[in-house]
């Protein structure tokens, strides 16, 4: 199975880089993982609502360009559906029934995801009603996908 994580904005903190690298390495045993990091748009401190929409639109266009036709798209969105780790594991397993399946997870930038990206998404996944920074979200997502594979394979993993 191919898993692609499309994300907006760089990882600036070394501790996130280390966590992302560690879970990417662990995940490479189970799937072909690619991380596509797209540039974010500068947001002026006093940006108006219209300017913010424009920024999200530009970032959204970049995101959609990097999503291949036929991929199953899971957008990370606060207002999406919450799953247990076991349920996410089952979802990944079910999507993997076709050997060459491709899941694309999308993480937005600091302003979130454009409506067109949410429209393209096959599923909107929430990690809680709280807002997490995009850098942290990337690491948490990779950990949960890794956990999902461990659950699927019946392999031990600390609770
Ligand atoms: C800093 S957040 C954006 C916050 C923005 N105000 C919003 O409502 O989306 C950056 C990205 O991280 C992801 N994210 C943050 N918290 C999340 C959560 N609780 N569940 C799912 N995704 C989350 C989303 O993809 C979001 O676009």
PDB file of C-alpha atoms and ligand atoms in Angstrom:
ATOM      1  CA  UNK A   1       0.000   0.000   0.000  1.00  0.00           C
ATOM      2  CA  UNK A   2       1.106   3.551  -0.704  1.00  0.00           C
ATOM      3  CA  UNK A   3       0.603   6.245   1.903  1.00  0.00           C
ATOM      4  CA  UNK A   4       1.275   9.861   1.058  1.00  0.00           C
ATOM      5  CA  UNK A   5       1.110  12.709   3.544  1.00  0.00           C
ATOM      6  CA  UNK A   6       0.577  16.073   1.851  1.00  0.00           C
ATOM      7  CA  UNK A   7       1.271  18.953   4.186  1.00  0.00           C
ATOM      8  CA  UNK A   8       1.619  22.702   4.056  1.00  0.00           C
ATOM      9  CA  UNK A   9       4.545  24.428   5.752  1.00  0.00           C
ATOM     10  CA  UNK A  10       7.970  23.439   6.942  1.00  0.00           C
ATOM     11  CA  UNK A  11       8.913  21.621  10.125  1.00  0.00           C
ATOM     12  CA  UNK A  12      10.948  24.147  12.094  1.00  0.00           C
ATOM     13  CA  UNK A  13      11.403  22.396  15.416  1.00  0.00           C
ATOM     14  CA  UNK A  14      14.142  19.779  15.673  1.00  0.00           C
ATOM     15  CA  UNK A  15      12.134  17.629  18.095  1.00  0.00           C
ATOM     16  CA  UNK A  16       9.303  17.295  15.536  1.00  0.00           C
ATOM     17  CA  UNK A  17      11.796  16.495  12.758  1.00  0.00           C
ATOM     18  CA  UNK A  18      13.239  13.714  14.894  1.00  0.00           C
ATOM     19  CA  UNK A  19       9.807  12.260  15.726  1.00  0.00           C
ATOM     20  CA  UNK A  20       8.681  12.447  12.085  1.00  0.00           C
ATOM     21  CA  UNK A  21      11.871  10.730  10.917  1.00  0.00           C
ATOM     22  CA  UNK A  22      11.519   7.991  13.523  1.00  0.00           C
ATOM     23  CA  UNK A  23       7.887   7.132  12.655  1.00  0.00           C
ATOM     24  CA  UNK A  24       8.607   7.401   8.917  1.00  0.00           C
ATOM     25  CA  UNK A  25      11.405   4.863   9.357  1.00  0.00           C
ATOM     26  CA  UNK A  26       9.176   2.517  11.378  1.00  0.00           C
ATOM     27  CA  UNK A  27       6.336   2.847   8.845  1.00  0.00           C
ATOM     28  CA  UNK A  28       8.581   1.980   5.903  1.00  0.00           C
ATOM     29  CA  UNK A  29       8.355  -1.688   7.015  1.00  0.00           C
ATOM     30  CA  UNK A  30       4.615  -1.676   6.306  1.00  0.00           C
ATOM     31  CA  UNK A  31       3.931   0.675   3.392  1.00  0.00           C
ATOM     32  CA  UNK A  32       5.521   2.915   0.807  1.00  0.00           C
ATOM     33  CA  UNK A  33       5.448   6.290   2.551  1.00  0.00           C
ATOM     34  CA  UNK A  34       5.943   9.656   0.857  1.00  0.00           C
ATOM     35  CA  UNK A  35       5.730  13.033   2.514  1.00  0.00           C
ATOM     36  CA  UNK A  36       4.998  15.956   0.196  1.00  0.00           C
ATOM     37  CA  UNK A  37       5.742  19.242   1.926  1.00  0.00           C
ATOM     38  CA  UNK A  38       4.272  22.231   0.114  1.00  0.00           C
ATOM     39  CA  UNK A  39       5.242  25.868   0.706  1.00  0.00           C
ATOM     40  CA  UNK A  40       2.854  27.941   2.794  1.00  0.00           C
ATOM     41  CA  UNK A  41       1.729  31.446   1.920  1.00  0.00           C
ATOM     42  CA  UNK A  42       2.860  34.287   4.154  1.00  0.00           C
ATOM     43  CA  UNK A  43      -0.061  35.524   6.265  1.00  0.00           C
ATOM     44  CA  UNK A  44       0.204  39.208   7.300  1.00  0.00           C
ATOM     45  CA  UNK A  45      -0.608  39.771  11.001  1.00  0.00           C
ATOM     46  CA  UNK A  46      -3.574  41.960  10.110  1.00  0.00           C
ATOM     47  CA  UNK A  47      -4.893  39.832   7.231  1.00  0.00           C
ATOM     48  CA  UNK A  48      -8.590  40.333   6.511  1.00  0.00           C
ATOM     49  CA  UNK A  49     -11.003  37.403   6.266  1.00  0.00           C
ATOM     50  CA  UNK A  50     -10.945  37.796   2.467  1.00  0.00           C
ATOM     51  CA  UNK A  51      -7.130  37.701   2.409  1.00  0.00           C
ATOM     52  CA  UNK A  52      -7.142  34.601   4.579  1.00  0.00           C
ATOM     53  CA  UNK A  53      -9.580  32.894   2.211  1.00  0.00           C
ATOM     54  CA  UNK A  54      -7.293  33.804  -0.689  1.00  0.00           C
ATOM     55  CA  UNK A  55      -4.280  32.314   1.095  1.00  0.00           C
ATOM     56  CA  UNK A  56      -6.161  29.090   1.806  1.00  0.00           C
ATOM     57  CA  UNK A  57      -7.296  28.962  -1.823  1.00  0.00           C
ATOM     58  CA  UNK A  58      -3.699  29.269  -3.111  1.00  0.00           C
ATOM     59  CA  UNK A  59      -2.491  26.597  -0.691  1.00  0.00           C
ATOM     60  CA  UNK A  60      -5.499  24.451  -1.606  1.00  0.00           C
ATOM     61  CA  UNK A  61      -4.675  24.637  -5.326  1.00  0.00           C
ATOM     62  CA  UNK A  62      -1.143  23.466  -4.564  1.00  0.00           C
ATOM     63  CA  UNK A  63      -2.485  20.616  -2.458  1.00  0.00           C
ATOM     64  CA  UNK A  64      -4.955  19.450  -5.095  1.00  0.00           C
ATOM     65  CA  UNK A  65      -2.249  19.476  -7.790  1.00  0.00           C
ATOM     66  CA  UNK A  66      -0.246  16.997  -5.745  1.00  0.00           C
ATOM     67  CA  UNK A  67      -3.160  14.568  -5.201  1.00  0.00           C
ATOM     68  CA  UNK A  68      -3.248  11.797  -7.780  1.00  0.00           C
ATOM     69  CA  UNK A  69      -6.554  10.741  -9.352  1.00  0.00           C
ATOM     70  CA  UNK A  70      -7.830   7.548  -7.823  1.00  0.00           C
ATOM     71  CA  UNK A  71      -6.206   8.110  -4.433  1.00  0.00           C
ATOM     72  CA  UNK A  72      -8.400   7.814  -1.330  1.00  0.00           C
ATOM     73  CA  UNK A  73      -8.075  11.194   0.347  1.00  0.00           C
ATOM     74  CA  UNK A  74      -8.292  11.636   4.106  1.00  0.00           C
ATOM     75  CA  UNK A  75      -8.242  15.309   5.105  1.00  0.00           C
ATOM     76  CA  UNK A  76      -7.318  16.107   8.684  1.00  0.00           C
ATOM     77  CA  UNK A  77      -9.971  18.505   9.920  1.00  0.00           C
ATOM     78  CA  UNK A  78     -11.037  19.449  13.429  1.00  0.00           C
ATOM     79  CA  UNK A  79     -14.703  19.169  12.418  1.00  0.00           C
ATOM     80  CA  UNK A  80     -14.242  15.710  10.884  1.00  0.00           C
ATOM     81  CA  UNK A  81     -15.072  12.341  12.406  1.00  0.00           C
ATOM     82  CA  UNK A  82     -13.187  11.021  15.395  1.00  0.00           C
ATOM     83  CA  UNK A  83     -11.978   7.417  15.334  1.00  0.00           C
ATOM     84  CA  UNK A  84     -10.299   5.158  17.850  1.00  0.00           C
ATOM     85  CA  UNK A  85      -6.853   3.869  16.878  1.00  0.00           C
ATOM     86  CA  UNK A  86      -8.446   0.458  16.258  1.00  0.00           C
ATOM     87  CA  UNK A  87     -11.020   2.018  13.909  1.00  0.00           C
ATOM     88  CA  UNK A  88      -8.319   3.877  11.969  1.00  0.00           C
ATOM     89  CA  UNK A  89      -6.398   0.614  11.717  1.00  0.00           C
ATOM     90  CA  UNK A  90      -9.506  -1.150  10.319  1.00  0.00           C
ATOM     91  CA  UNK A  91     -10.039   1.658   7.845  1.00  0.00           C
ATOM     92  CA  UNK A  92      -6.464   1.459   6.543  1.00  0.00           C
ATOM     93  CA  UNK A  93      -6.761  -2.329   6.345  1.00  0.00           C
ATOM     94  CA  UNK A  94     -10.056  -2.167   4.438  1.00  0.00           C
ATOM     95  CA  UNK A  95      -8.583   0.358   1.982  1.00  0.00           C
ATOM     96  CA  UNK A  96      -5.575  -1.909   1.488  1.00  0.00           C
ATOM     97  CA  UNK A  97      -7.627  -4.856   0.256  1.00  0.00           C
ATOM     98  CA  UNK A  98      -6.742  -3.836  -3.306  1.00  0.00           C
ATOM     99  CA  UNK A  99      -2.995  -4.430  -3.355  1.00  0.00           C
ATOM    100  CA  UNK A 100      -2.081  -1.185  -5.124  1.00  0.00           C
ATOM    101  CA  UNK A 101      -4.293   1.155  -3.104  1.00  0.00           C
ATOM    102  CA  UNK A 102      -3.138   4.657  -2.291  1.00  0.00           C
ATOM    103  CA  UNK A 103      -4.194   6.719   0.730  1.00  0.00           C
ATOM    104  CA  UNK A 104      -3.388  10.429   0.800  1.00  0.00           C
ATOM    105  CA  UNK A 105      -3.595  12.213   4.149  1.00  0.00           C
ATOM    106  CA  UNK A 106      -3.750  16.007   3.954  1.00  0.00           C
ATOM    107  CA  UNK A 107      -2.703  18.387   6.736  1.00  0.00           C
ATOM    108  CA  UNK A 108      -3.449  22.078   6.314  1.00  0.00           C
ATOM    109  CA  UNK A 109      -1.300  25.107   7.115  1.00  0.00           C
ATOM    110  CA  UNK A 110      -1.821  27.560   9.954  1.00  0.00           C
ATOM    111  CA  UNK A 111      -5.141  28.796   8.499  1.00  0.00           C
ATOM    112  CA  UNK A 112      -6.514  25.319   7.808  1.00  0.00           C
ATOM    113  CA  UNK A 113      -7.770  23.696   4.602  1.00  0.00           C
ATOM    114  CA  UNK A 114      -9.620  25.343   1.717  1.00  0.00           C
ATOM    115  CA  UNK A 115     -13.203  24.266   1.008  1.00  0.00           C
ATOM    116  CA  UNK A 116     -12.154  22.737  -2.355  1.00  0.00           C
ATOM    117  CA  UNK A 117      -9.729  20.416  -0.583  1.00  0.00           C
ATOM    118  CA  UNK A 118     -12.422  19.368   1.873  1.00  0.00           C
ATOM    119  CA  UNK A 119     -14.741  18.741  -1.095  1.00  0.00           C
ATOM    120  CA  UNK A 120     -12.138  16.439  -2.718  1.00  0.00           C
ATOM    121  CA  UNK A 121     -11.667  14.499   0.525  1.00  0.00           C
ATOM    122  CA  UNK A 122     -13.248  11.047   0.732  1.00  0.00           C
ATOM    123  CA  UNK A 123     -13.095  11.250   4.513  1.00  0.00           C
ATOM    124  CA  UNK A 124     -12.492  13.982   7.088  1.00  0.00           C
ATOM    125  CA  UNK A 125     -10.609  12.780  10.128  1.00  0.00           C
ATOM    126  CA  UNK A 126     -10.565  14.660  13.423  1.00  0.00           C
ATOM    127  CA  UNK A 127      -8.024  14.055  16.176  1.00  0.00           C
ATOM    128  CA  UNK A 128     -10.202  15.921  18.716  1.00  0.00           C
ATOM    129  CA  UNK A 129     -12.048  19.211  18.970  1.00  0.00           C
ATOM    130  CA  UNK A 130      -8.785  20.903  19.910  1.00  0.00           C
ATOM    131  CA  UNK A 131      -6.477  22.674  17.456  1.00  0.00           C
ATOM    132  CA  UNK A 132      -2.978  21.261  17.058  1.00  0.00           C
ATOM    133  CA  UNK A 133      -0.078  22.952  15.269  1.00  0.00           C
ATOM    134  CA  UNK A 134       0.487  21.475  11.799  1.00  0.00           C
ATOM    135  CA  UNK A 135       4.025  20.368  12.729  1.00  0.00           C
ATOM    136  CA  UNK A 136       2.769  18.359  15.696  1.00  0.00           C
ATOM    137  CA  UNK A 137      -0.119  16.975  13.644  1.00  0.00           C
ATOM    138  CA  UNK A 138       2.314  15.481  11.129  1.00  0.00           C
ATOM    139  CA  UNK A 139       4.140  13.580  13.857  1.00  0.00           C
ATOM    140  CA  UNK A 140       0.930  12.470  15.609  1.00  0.00           C
ATOM    141  CA  UNK A 141      -0.602  11.271  12.321  1.00  0.00           C
ATOM    142  CA  UNK A 142       2.482   9.182  11.475  1.00  0.00           C
ATOM    143  CA  UNK A 143       2.450   7.669  14.960  1.00  0.00           C
ATOM    144  CA  UNK A 144      -1.230   6.757  14.622  1.00  0.00           C
ATOM    145  CA  UNK A 145      -0.751   5.204  11.184  1.00  0.00           C
ATOM    146  CA  UNK A 146       2.193   3.212  12.557  1.00  0.00           C
ATOM    147  CA  UNK A 147       0.071   2.179  15.546  1.00  0.00           C
ATOM    148  CA  UNK A 148      -2.662   1.191  13.085  1.00  0.00           C
ATOM    149  CA  UNK A 149      -0.312  -1.200  11.267  1.00  0.00           C
ATOM    150  CA  UNK A 150       0.894  -2.716  14.541  1.00  0.00           C
ATOM    151  CA  UNK A 151      -2.742  -3.321  15.580  1.00  0.00           C
ATOM    152  CA  UNK A 152      -3.606  -4.759  12.137  1.00  0.00           C
ATOM    153  CA  UNK A 153      -0.684  -7.194  12.244  1.00  0.00           C
ATOM    154  CA  UNK A 154      -1.383  -8.203  15.850  1.00  0.00           C
ATOM    155  CA  UNK A 155       2.090  -6.997  16.811  1.00  0.00           C
ATOM    156  CA  UNK A 156       2.795  -5.729  20.309  1.00  0.00           C
ATOM    157  CA  UNK A 157       3.067  -1.998  20.839  1.00  0.00           C
ATOM    158  CA  UNK A 158       3.076  -0.171  24.126  1.00  0.00           C
ATOM    159  CA  UNK A 159      -0.421   0.917  25.141  1.00  0.00           C
TER     160      UNK A 159
HETATM  161  C1  LIG B   1      -3.035  24.972  12.989  1.00  0.00           C
HETATM  162  S1  LIG B   1      -4.191  23.874  12.278  1.00  0.00           S
HETATM  163  C2  LIG B   1      -5.276  24.962  11.430  1.00  0.00           C
HETATM  164  C3  LIG B   1      -6.245  25.613  12.319  1.00  0.00           C
HETATM  165  C4  LIG B   1      -7.363  26.257  11.557  1.00  0.00           C
HETATM  166  N1  LIG B   1      -7.900  27.328  12.346  1.00  0.00           N
HETATM  167  C5  LIG B   1      -8.477  25.221  11.256  1.00  0.00           C
HETATM  168  O1  LIG B   1      -9.593  25.408  11.742  1.00  0.00           O
HETATM  169  O2  LIG B   1      -8.235  24.240  10.548  1.00  0.00           O
HETATM  170  C6  LIG B   1      -3.291  23.162  10.943  1.00  0.00           C
HETATM  171  C7  LIG B   1      -3.839  21.867  10.383  1.00  0.00           C
HETATM  172  O3  LIG B   1      -3.618  20.817  11.343  1.00  0.00           O
HETATM  173  C8  LIG B   1      -4.659  19.868  11.251  1.00  0.00           C
HETATM  174  N2  LIG B   1      -5.301  19.793  12.579  1.00  0.00           N
HETATM  175  C9  LIG B   1      -5.088  20.566  13.665  1.00  0.00           C
HETATM  176  N3  LIG B   1      -5.822  20.159  14.695  1.00  0.00           N
HETATM  177  C10 LIG B   1      -6.531  19.077  14.272  1.00  0.00           C
HETATM  178  C11 LIG B   1      -7.467  18.175  14.884  1.00  0.00           C
HETATM  179  N4  LIG B   1      -7.858  18.305  16.142  1.00  0.00           N
HETATM  180  N5  LIG B   1      -7.971  17.171  14.118  1.00  0.00           N
HETATM  181  C12 LIG B   1      -7.600  17.014  12.825  1.00  0.00           C
HETATM  182  N6  LIG B   1      -6.718  17.823  12.199  1.00  0.00           N
HETATM  183  C13 LIG B   1      -6.188  18.839  12.908  1.00  0.00           C
HETATM  184  C14 LIG B   1      -5.621  20.323  10.151  1.00  0.00           C
HETATM  185  O4  LIG B   1      -5.297  19.686   8.941  1.00  0.00           O
HETATM  186  C15 LIG B   1      -5.315  21.809  10.079  1.00  0.00           C
HETATM  187  O5  LIG B   1      -5.604  22.320   8.796  1.00  0.00           O
END
